[in-house]
PDB file of C-alpha atoms in Angstrom:
ATOM      1  CA  ASN A   1       0.000   0.000   0.000  1.00 59.00           C
ATOM      2  CA  ALA A   2       1.263   3.465  -0.854  1.00 69.00           C
ATOM      3  CA  GLY A   3       2.211   5.680   2.035  1.00 93.00           C
ATOM      4  CA  VAL A   4       4.828   6.672   4.582  1.00 96.00           C
ATOM      5  CA  THR A   5       6.543   3.939   6.581  1.00 96.00           C
ATOM      6  CA  GLN A   6       8.359   4.633   9.845  1.00 97.00           C
ATOM      7  CA  THR A   7      10.565   2.333  11.876  1.00 96.00           C
ATOM      8  CA  PRO A   8      10.741   1.493  14.679  1.00 96.00           C
ATOM      9  CA  LYS A   9       7.252   1.961  16.135  1.00 95.00           C
ATOM     10  CA  PHE A  10       8.489   1.992  19.726  1.00 96.00           C
ATOM     11  CA  GLN A  11      11.893   2.618  21.291  1.00 96.00           C
ATOM     12  CA  VAL A  12      13.284   3.103  24.781  1.00 97.00           C
ATOM     13  CA  LEU A  13      16.687   4.757  25.125  1.00 97.00           C
ATOM     14  CA  LYS A  14      18.919   5.592  28.030  1.00 97.00           C
ATOM     15  CA  THR A  15      20.106   9.179  28.381  1.00 97.00           C
ATOM     16  CA  GLY A  16      23.139   9.711  26.166  1.00 97.00           C
ATOM     17  CA  GLN A  17      22.438   6.869  23.768  1.00 97.00           C
ATOM     18  CA  SER A  18      22.077   7.509  20.065  1.00 96.00           C
ATOM     19  CA  MET A  19      19.624   6.195  17.526  1.00 96.00           C
ATOM     20  CA  THR A  20      18.256   6.806  14.060  1.00 97.00           C
ATOM     21  CA  LEU A  21      14.586   6.898  13.135  1.00 98.00           C
ATOM     22  CA  GLN A  22      13.908   5.717   9.621  1.00 97.00           C
ATOM     23  CA  CYS A  23      11.267   6.985   7.211  1.00 97.00           C
ATOM     24  CA  ALA A  24      10.463   5.941   3.655  1.00 97.00           C
ATOM     25  CA  GLN A  25       7.717   7.011   1.237  1.00 96.00           C
ATOM     26  CA  ASP A  26       6.636   5.413  -2.011  1.00 95.00           C
ATOM     27  CA  MET A  27       4.501   8.229  -3.436  1.00 92.00           C
ATOM     28  CA  ASN A  28       7.310   9.870  -5.398  1.00 92.00           C
ATOM     29  CA  HIS A  29       6.967  12.972  -3.226  1.00 91.00           C
ATOM     30  CA  ASN A  30       9.702  15.579  -3.384  1.00 89.00           C
ATOM     31  CA  SER A  31       9.357  16.896   0.157  1.00 90.00           C
ATOM     32  CA  MET A  32       9.697  15.104   3.482  1.00 93.00           C
ATOM     33  CA  TYR A  33       9.341  16.246   7.078  1.00 94.00           C
ATOM     34  CA  TRP A  34       9.987  15.210  10.658  1.00 97.00           C
ATOM     35  CA  TYR A  35       7.658  16.335  13.449  1.00 96.00           C
ATOM     36  CA  ARG A  36       7.359  15.703  17.131  1.00 97.00           C
ATOM     37  CA  GLN A  37       4.074  15.588  19.022  1.00 96.00           C
ATOM     38  CA  ASP A  38       3.935  16.210  22.750  1.00 94.00           C
ATOM     39  CA  PRO A  39       0.892  16.144  25.059  1.00 88.00           C
ATOM     40  CA  GLY A  40      -1.060  19.390  24.970  1.00 83.00           C
ATOM     41  CA  MET A  41       0.901  20.759  22.032  1.00 86.00           C
ATOM     42  CA  GLY A  42       0.431  20.805  18.306  1.00 86.00           C
ATOM     43  CA  LEU A  43       2.835  18.998  16.017  1.00 92.00           C
ATOM     44  CA  ARG A  44       6.122  20.867  15.757  1.00 93.00           C
ATOM     45  CA  LEU A  45       8.445  20.709  12.795  1.00 93.00           C
ATOM     46  CA  ILE A  46      11.963  19.474  13.545  1.00 96.00           C
ATOM     47  CA  TYR A  47      13.537  19.360  10.085  1.00 96.00           C
ATOM     48  CA  TYR A  48      12.337  19.191   6.545  1.00 93.00           C
ATOM     49  CA  SER A  49      13.723  18.368   3.132  1.00 93.00           C
ATOM     50  CA  ALA A  50      12.152  20.315   0.296  1.00 89.00           C
ATOM     51  CA  SER A  51      13.779  18.085  -2.288  1.00 88.00           C
ATOM     52  CA  GLU A  52      16.415  15.400  -2.577  1.00 90.00           C
ATOM     53  CA  GLY A  53      19.777  16.781  -1.527  1.00 89.00           C
ATOM     54  CA  THR A  54      18.448  19.597   0.650  1.00 92.00           C
ATOM     55  CA  THR A  55      17.542  19.827   4.334  1.00 95.00           C
ATOM     56  CA  ASP A  56      16.472  22.748   6.503  1.00 93.00           C
ATOM     57  CA  LYS A  57      15.770  23.387  10.156  1.00 94.00           C
ATOM     58  CA  GLY A  58      12.231  23.660  11.396  1.00 92.00           C
ATOM     59  CA  GLU A  59      10.896  25.049  14.654  1.00 90.00           C
ATOM     60  CA  VAL A  60      12.672  22.695  17.099  1.00 95.00           C
ATOM     61  CA  PRO A  61      15.886  21.333  15.489  1.00 96.00           C
ATOM     62  CA  ASN A  62      18.223  21.327  18.506  1.00 96.00           C
ATOM     63  CA  GLY A  63      19.501  17.873  19.430  1.00 96.00           C
ATOM     64  CA  TYR A  64      18.625  16.336  16.059  1.00 98.00           C
ATOM     65  CA  ASN A  65      20.242  15.721  12.703  1.00 97.00           C
ATOM     66  CA  VAL A  66      18.715  14.493   9.465  1.00 97.00           C
ATOM     67  CA  SER A  67      19.799  12.826   6.258  1.00 97.00           C
ATOM     68  CA  ARG A  68      17.887  12.761   2.983  1.00 96.00           C
ATOM     69  CA  LEU A  69      19.392   9.532   1.749  1.00 89.00           C
ATOM     70  CA  ASN A  70      17.533   9.564  -1.567  1.00 95.00           C
ATOM     71  CA  LYS A  71      14.123  10.673  -2.813  1.00 95.00           C
ATOM     72  CA  ARG A  72      12.363   7.940  -0.840  1.00 96.00           C
ATOM     73  CA  GLU A  73      14.152   8.031   2.503  1.00 97.00           C
ATOM     74  CA  PHE A  74      14.583  10.666   5.203  1.00 97.00           C
ATOM     75  CA  SER A  75      16.149   9.704   8.527  1.00 98.00           C
ATOM     76  CA  LEU A  76      16.245  11.495  11.874  1.00 98.00           C
ATOM     77  CA  ARG A  77      19.180  10.968  14.218  1.00 98.00           C
ATOM     78  CA  LEU A  78      19.488  11.644  17.925  1.00 97.00           C
ATOM     79  CA  GLU A  79      23.200  11.748  18.738  1.00 93.00           C
ATOM     80  CA  SER A  80      22.867  11.929  22.517  1.00 96.00           C
ATOM     81  CA  ALA A  81      19.311  11.343  23.672  1.00 96.00           C
ATOM     82  CA  ALA A  82      17.879  13.428  26.514  1.00 97.00           C
ATOM     83  CA  PRO A  83      14.661  12.908  28.523  1.00 97.00           C
ATOM     84  CA  SER A  84      13.274  16.092  26.891  1.00 97.00           C
ATOM     85  CA  GLN A  85      13.273  14.183  23.603  1.00 97.00           C
ATOM     86  CA  THR A  86      10.687  11.738  24.900  1.00 97.00           C
ATOM     87  CA  SER A  87       7.912  12.209  22.375  1.00 97.00           C
ATOM     88  CA  VAL A  88       6.029  10.733  19.449  1.00 97.00           C
ATOM     89  CA  TYR A  89       7.808  11.379  16.181  1.00 98.00           C
ATOM     90  CA  PHE A  90       6.013  11.594  12.852  1.00 97.00           C
ATOM     91  CA  CYS A  91       7.454  11.587   9.391  1.00 97.00           C
ATOM     92  CA  ALA A  92       5.467  13.101   6.532  1.00 94.00           C
ATOM     93  CA  SER A  93       5.850  13.658   2.826  1.00 93.00           C
ATOM     94  CA  SER A  94       4.193  15.906   0.279  1.00 88.00           C
ATOM     95  CA  GLY A  95       4.109  16.731  -3.384  1.00 80.00           C
ATOM     96  CA  GLY A  96       4.229  20.155  -4.993  1.00 67.00           C
ATOM     97  CA  ASN A  97       2.918  23.131  -3.000  1.00 65.00           C
ATOM     98  CA  GLY A  98       2.454  20.894   0.038  1.00 63.00           C
ATOM     99  CA  TYR A  99      -0.481  18.973  -1.416  1.00 69.00           C
ATOM    100  CA  GLY A 100      -0.918  15.298  -0.754  1.00 72.00           C
ATOM    101  CA  TYR A 101       0.565  15.736   2.706  1.00 84.00           C
ATOM    102  CA  THR A 102       0.734  12.216   4.205  1.00 91.00           C
ATOM    103  CA  PHE A 103       1.874  11.181   7.652  1.00 94.00           C
ATOM    104  CA  GLY A 104       3.453   7.973   8.855  1.00 96.00           C
ATOM    105  CA  SER A 105       2.065   6.088  11.844  1.00 95.00           C
ATOM    106  CA  GLY A 106       4.660   7.454  14.249  1.00 96.00           C
ATOM    107  CA  THR A 107       7.522   6.331  16.488  1.00 96.00           C
ATOM    108  CA  ARG A 108       6.952   6.484  20.229  1.00 96.00           C
ATOM    109  CA  LEU A 109      10.315   7.258  21.851  1.00 97.00           C
ATOM    110  CA  THR A 110      10.992   7.201  25.579  1.00 97.00           C
ATOM    111  CA  VAL A 111      14.314   8.425  26.970  1.00 97.00           C
ATOM    112  CA  VAL A 112      15.002   7.378  30.556  1.00 97.00           C
TER     113      VAL A 112
ATOM    114  CA  LYS B   1       3.595  34.656  15.258  1.00 82.00           C
ATOM    115  CA  ASN B   2       1.323  32.299  13.343  1.00 85.00           C
ATOM    116  CA  GLN B   3      -1.191  30.593  15.611  1.00 91.00           C
ATOM    117  CA  VAL B   4      -4.094  28.159  15.333  1.00 95.00           C
ATOM    118  CA  GLU B   5      -6.544  27.904  18.217  1.00 97.00           C
ATOM    119  CA  GLN B   6      -9.112  25.119  18.485  1.00 97.00           C
ATOM    120  CA  SER B   7     -12.158  24.743  20.675  1.00 97.00           C
ATOM    121  CA  PRO B   8     -13.368  22.949  22.574  1.00 97.00           C
ATOM    122  CA  GLN B   9     -10.315  21.136  23.895  1.00 96.00           C
ATOM    123  CA  SER B  10     -12.401  17.987  24.378  1.00 96.00           C
ATOM    124  CA  LEU B  11     -15.958  16.915  23.735  1.00 97.00           C
ATOM    125  CA  ILE B  12     -18.172  13.949  24.599  1.00 98.00           C
ATOM    126  CA  ILE B  13     -21.301  13.246  22.553  1.00 97.00           C
ATOM    127  CA  LEU B  14     -23.746  10.386  22.227  1.00 97.00           C
ATOM    128  CA  GLU B  15     -23.614   8.137  19.198  1.00 98.00           C
ATOM    129  CA  GLY B  16     -25.861   9.439  16.437  1.00 97.00           C
ATOM    130  CA  LYS B  17     -25.646  13.071  17.517  1.00 98.00           C
ATOM    131  CA  ASN B  18     -24.059  15.901  15.534  1.00 98.00           C
ATOM    132  CA  CYS B  19     -21.233  18.142  16.680  1.00 98.00           C
ATOM    133  CA  THR B  20     -19.218  21.132  15.502  1.00 98.00           C
ATOM    134  CA  LEU B  21     -15.574  21.831  16.192  1.00 98.00           C
ATOM    135  CA  GLN B  22     -14.090  25.307  15.890  1.00 98.00           C
ATOM    136  CA  CYS B  23     -10.784  26.648  14.603  1.00 98.00           C
ATOM    137  CA  ASN B  24      -9.526  30.251  14.662  1.00 98.00           C
ATOM    138  CA  TYR B  25      -6.259  31.193  13.084  1.00 96.00           C
ATOM    139  CA  THR B  26      -3.835  34.057  12.695  1.00 94.00           C
ATOM    140  CA  VAL B  27      -1.630  32.857   9.847  1.00 87.00           C
ATOM    141  CA  SER B  28      -0.325  35.150   7.183  1.00 85.00           C
ATOM    142  CA  PRO B  29      -0.098  34.898   4.301  1.00 86.00           C
ATOM    143  CA  PHE B  30      -2.795  32.244   4.058  1.00 88.00           C
ATOM    144  CA  SER B  31      -2.601  29.384   1.585  1.00 86.00           C
ATOM    145  CA  ASN B  32      -5.039  26.706   2.717  1.00 89.00           C
ATOM    146  CA  LEU B  33      -6.703  25.173   5.758  1.00 93.00           C
ATOM    147  CA  ARG B  34      -6.837  21.470   6.472  1.00 94.00           C
ATOM    148  CA  TRP B  35      -8.652  19.285   8.939  1.00 97.00           C
ATOM    149  CA  TYR B  36      -7.030  16.046  10.035  1.00 96.00           C
ATOM    150  CA  LYS B  37      -8.335  13.119  12.059  1.00 97.00           C
ATOM    151  CA  GLN B  38      -5.858  11.393  14.335  1.00 96.00           C
ATOM    152  CA  ASP B  39      -6.829   8.084  15.905  1.00 95.00           C
ATOM    153  CA  THR B  40      -5.025   7.126  19.105  1.00 92.00           C
ATOM    154  CA  GLY B  41      -1.572   5.758  18.308  1.00 89.00           C
ATOM    155  CA  ARG B  42      -1.796   6.648  14.623  1.00 92.00           C
ATOM    156  CA  GLY B  43      -0.647   9.448  12.361  1.00 93.00           C
ATOM    157  CA  PRO B  44      -2.996  12.250  11.266  1.00 95.00           C
ATOM    158  CA  VAL B  45      -5.148  11.514   8.224  1.00 94.00           C
ATOM    159  CA  SER B  46      -6.465  14.297   5.989  1.00 93.00           C
ATOM    160  CA  LEU B  47     -10.222  14.930   5.983  1.00 96.00           C
ATOM    161  CA  THR B  48     -10.539  18.149   3.980  1.00 94.00           C
ATOM    162  CA  ILE B  49      -8.419  20.908   2.518  1.00 91.00           C
ATOM    163  CA  MET B  50      -9.779  24.328   1.564  1.00 92.00           C
ATOM    164  CA  THR B  51      -8.211  27.258  -0.221  1.00 89.00           C
ATOM    165  CA  PHE B  52      -9.047  30.925   0.203  1.00 85.00           C
ATOM    166  CA  SER B  53     -11.902  30.831  -2.291  1.00 89.00           C
ATOM    167  CA  GLU B  54     -13.674  27.803  -0.844  1.00 91.00           C
ATOM    168  CA  ASN B  55     -16.369  28.250   1.801  1.00 93.00           C
ATOM    169  CA  THR B  56     -17.326  24.665   2.393  1.00 96.00           C
ATOM    170  CA  LYS B  57     -16.104  21.177   1.618  1.00 96.00           C
ATOM    171  CA  SER B  58     -17.548  17.801   2.533  1.00 96.00           C
ATOM    172  CA  ASN B  59     -16.079  14.359   2.988  1.00 95.00           C
ATOM    173  CA  GLY B  60     -18.862  11.937   3.814  1.00 96.00           C
ATOM    174  CA  ARG B  61     -20.316  12.862   7.202  1.00 97.00           C
ATOM    175  CA  TYR B  62     -17.643  15.531   7.690  1.00 98.00           C
ATOM    176  CA  THR B  63     -18.295  19.085   6.463  1.00 98.00           C
ATOM    177  CA  ALA B  64     -15.747  21.845   6.874  1.00 98.00           C
ATOM    178  CA  THR B  65     -16.477  25.551   6.471  1.00 97.00           C
ATOM    179  CA  LEU B  66     -14.080  28.439   6.048  1.00 97.00           C
ATOM    180  CA  ASP B  67     -14.580  32.156   6.573  1.00 95.00           C
ATOM    181  CA  ALA B  68     -11.349  33.728   5.378  1.00 91.00           C
ATOM    182  CA  ASP B  69     -12.518  37.213   6.385  1.00 92.00           C
ATOM    183  CA  THR B  70     -12.921  36.337  10.065  1.00 95.00           C
ATOM    184  CA  LYS B  71     -10.206  33.658   9.901  1.00 95.00           C
ATOM    185  CA  GLN B  72     -12.473  30.992  11.282  1.00 97.00           C
ATOM    186  CA  SER B  73     -13.213  27.419  10.291  1.00 98.00           C
ATOM    187  CA  SER B  74     -15.496  24.741  11.611  1.00 98.00           C
ATOM    188  CA  LEU B  75     -15.770  20.989  11.187  1.00 98.00           C
ATOM    189  CA  HIS B  76     -19.276  19.558  11.457  1.00 98.00           C
ATOM    190  CA  ILE B  77     -19.737  15.854  12.057  1.00 98.00           C
ATOM    191  CA  THR B  78     -23.168  14.455  11.259  1.00 98.00           C
ATOM    192  CA  ALA B  79     -24.730  11.326  12.785  1.00 98.00           C
ATOM    193  CA  SER B  80     -21.635  10.507  14.800  1.00 97.00           C
ATOM    194  CA  GLN B  81     -20.329   6.962  15.062  1.00 97.00           C
ATOM    195  CA  LEU B  82     -18.124   5.299  17.647  1.00 97.00           C
ATOM    196  CA  SER B  83     -15.304   5.267  15.087  1.00 97.00           C
ATOM    197  CA  ASP B  84     -15.383   9.077  15.035  1.00 98.00           C
ATOM    198  CA  SER B  85     -13.709   9.064  18.458  1.00 98.00           C
ATOM    199  CA  ALA B  86     -10.350  10.698  17.754  1.00 97.00           C
ATOM    200  CA  SER B  87      -8.443  13.945  17.894  1.00 97.00           C
ATOM    201  CA  TYR B  88      -9.337  16.455  15.175  1.00 98.00           C
ATOM    202  CA  ILE B  89      -6.568  18.807  14.193  1.00 97.00           C
ATOM    203  CA  CYS B  90      -6.900  22.077  12.308  1.00 97.00           C
ATOM    204  CA  VAL B  91      -3.838  22.961  10.247  1.00 94.00           C
ATOM    205  CA  VAL B  92      -3.213  26.178   8.337  1.00 92.00           C
ATOM    206  CA  SER B  93      -0.688  26.436   5.536  1.00 88.00           C
ATOM    207  CA  SER B  94       1.190  29.611   4.794  1.00 83.00           C
ATOM    208  CA  VAL B  95       2.725  30.503   1.467  1.00 71.00           C
ATOM    209  CA  SER B  96       5.605  32.126   3.308  1.00 56.00           C
ATOM    210  CA  GLY B  97       8.648  29.918   3.274  1.00 53.00           C
ATOM    211  CA  TYR B  98       8.321  26.379   2.101  1.00 57.00           C
ATOM    212  CA  SER B  99       4.856  24.960   2.680  1.00 62.00           C
ATOM    213  CA  THR B 100       4.866  26.027   6.318  1.00 76.00           C
ATOM    214  CA  LEU B 101       2.118  24.387   8.340  1.00 86.00           C
ATOM    215  CA  THR B 102       0.843  25.661  11.675  1.00 90.00           C
ATOM    216  CA  PHE B 103      -0.938  23.019  13.732  1.00 92.00           C
ATOM    217  CA  GLY B 104      -3.663  23.476  16.290  1.00 95.00           C
ATOM    218  CA  LYS B 105      -3.526  21.409  19.470  1.00 95.00           C
ATOM    219  CA  GLY B 106      -6.588  19.447  18.439  1.00 96.00           C
ATOM    220  CA  THR B 107     -10.035  18.699  19.820  1.00 97.00           C
ATOM    221  CA  MET B 108     -10.388  15.291  21.445  1.00 96.00           C
ATOM    222  CA  LEU B 109     -13.792  13.847  20.545  1.00 98.00           C
ATOM    223  CA  LEU B 110     -15.280  10.882  22.363  1.00 98.00           C
ATOM    224  CA  VAL B 111     -18.436   9.341  20.947  1.00 98.00           C
ATOM    225  CA  SER B 112     -20.255   7.403  23.622  1.00 97.00           C
ATOM    226  CA  PRO B 113     -22.725   4.538  22.946  1.00 95.00           C
TER     227      PRO B 113
END
């Protein structure tokens, strides 16, 4: 089925550990995004990639890095996890002008 | 600062009843407004998207309205079903920058049997 696939679905990290969240889309979208969703807050943009080969910071980029590996894949890396990064992370992709915006099912990350 | 405010924060209704969710925004310049449904533990799924010139758009039992002059939108759910229990998120897109989306915090709807 077409869509956005995120892995893993759940992860528990210890403070200071690193990990990479993976995201892949099969809709031939140019743009991809990483968001975090915290209780009582709207989704906040961490990083985005307008097209293959480009990445830009969003609203809350500190503590994260991203890689647009190819048109399909966009990964999010936490180099040294902190409890403040406990959240649900969503990847999304879109076509031109932001239409066709599609979200993945999310990764629930807990940092202890 | 661009903002999207939704009300109510949460709502409980009986199965079969109708309800209306509200969204006010201060986003400039405006491109489009979207309503998403987010089931617990899932990603948001698009219900409707409206541009400046559209006043209303329907998707089955969901009808969204937009008043671009007052910067208000509503989502009306008709003949609610248990499966409508979810968070409903209003999202406004700005043409400034690259497809910048501003998300509301959502209205949590519980449909009770």
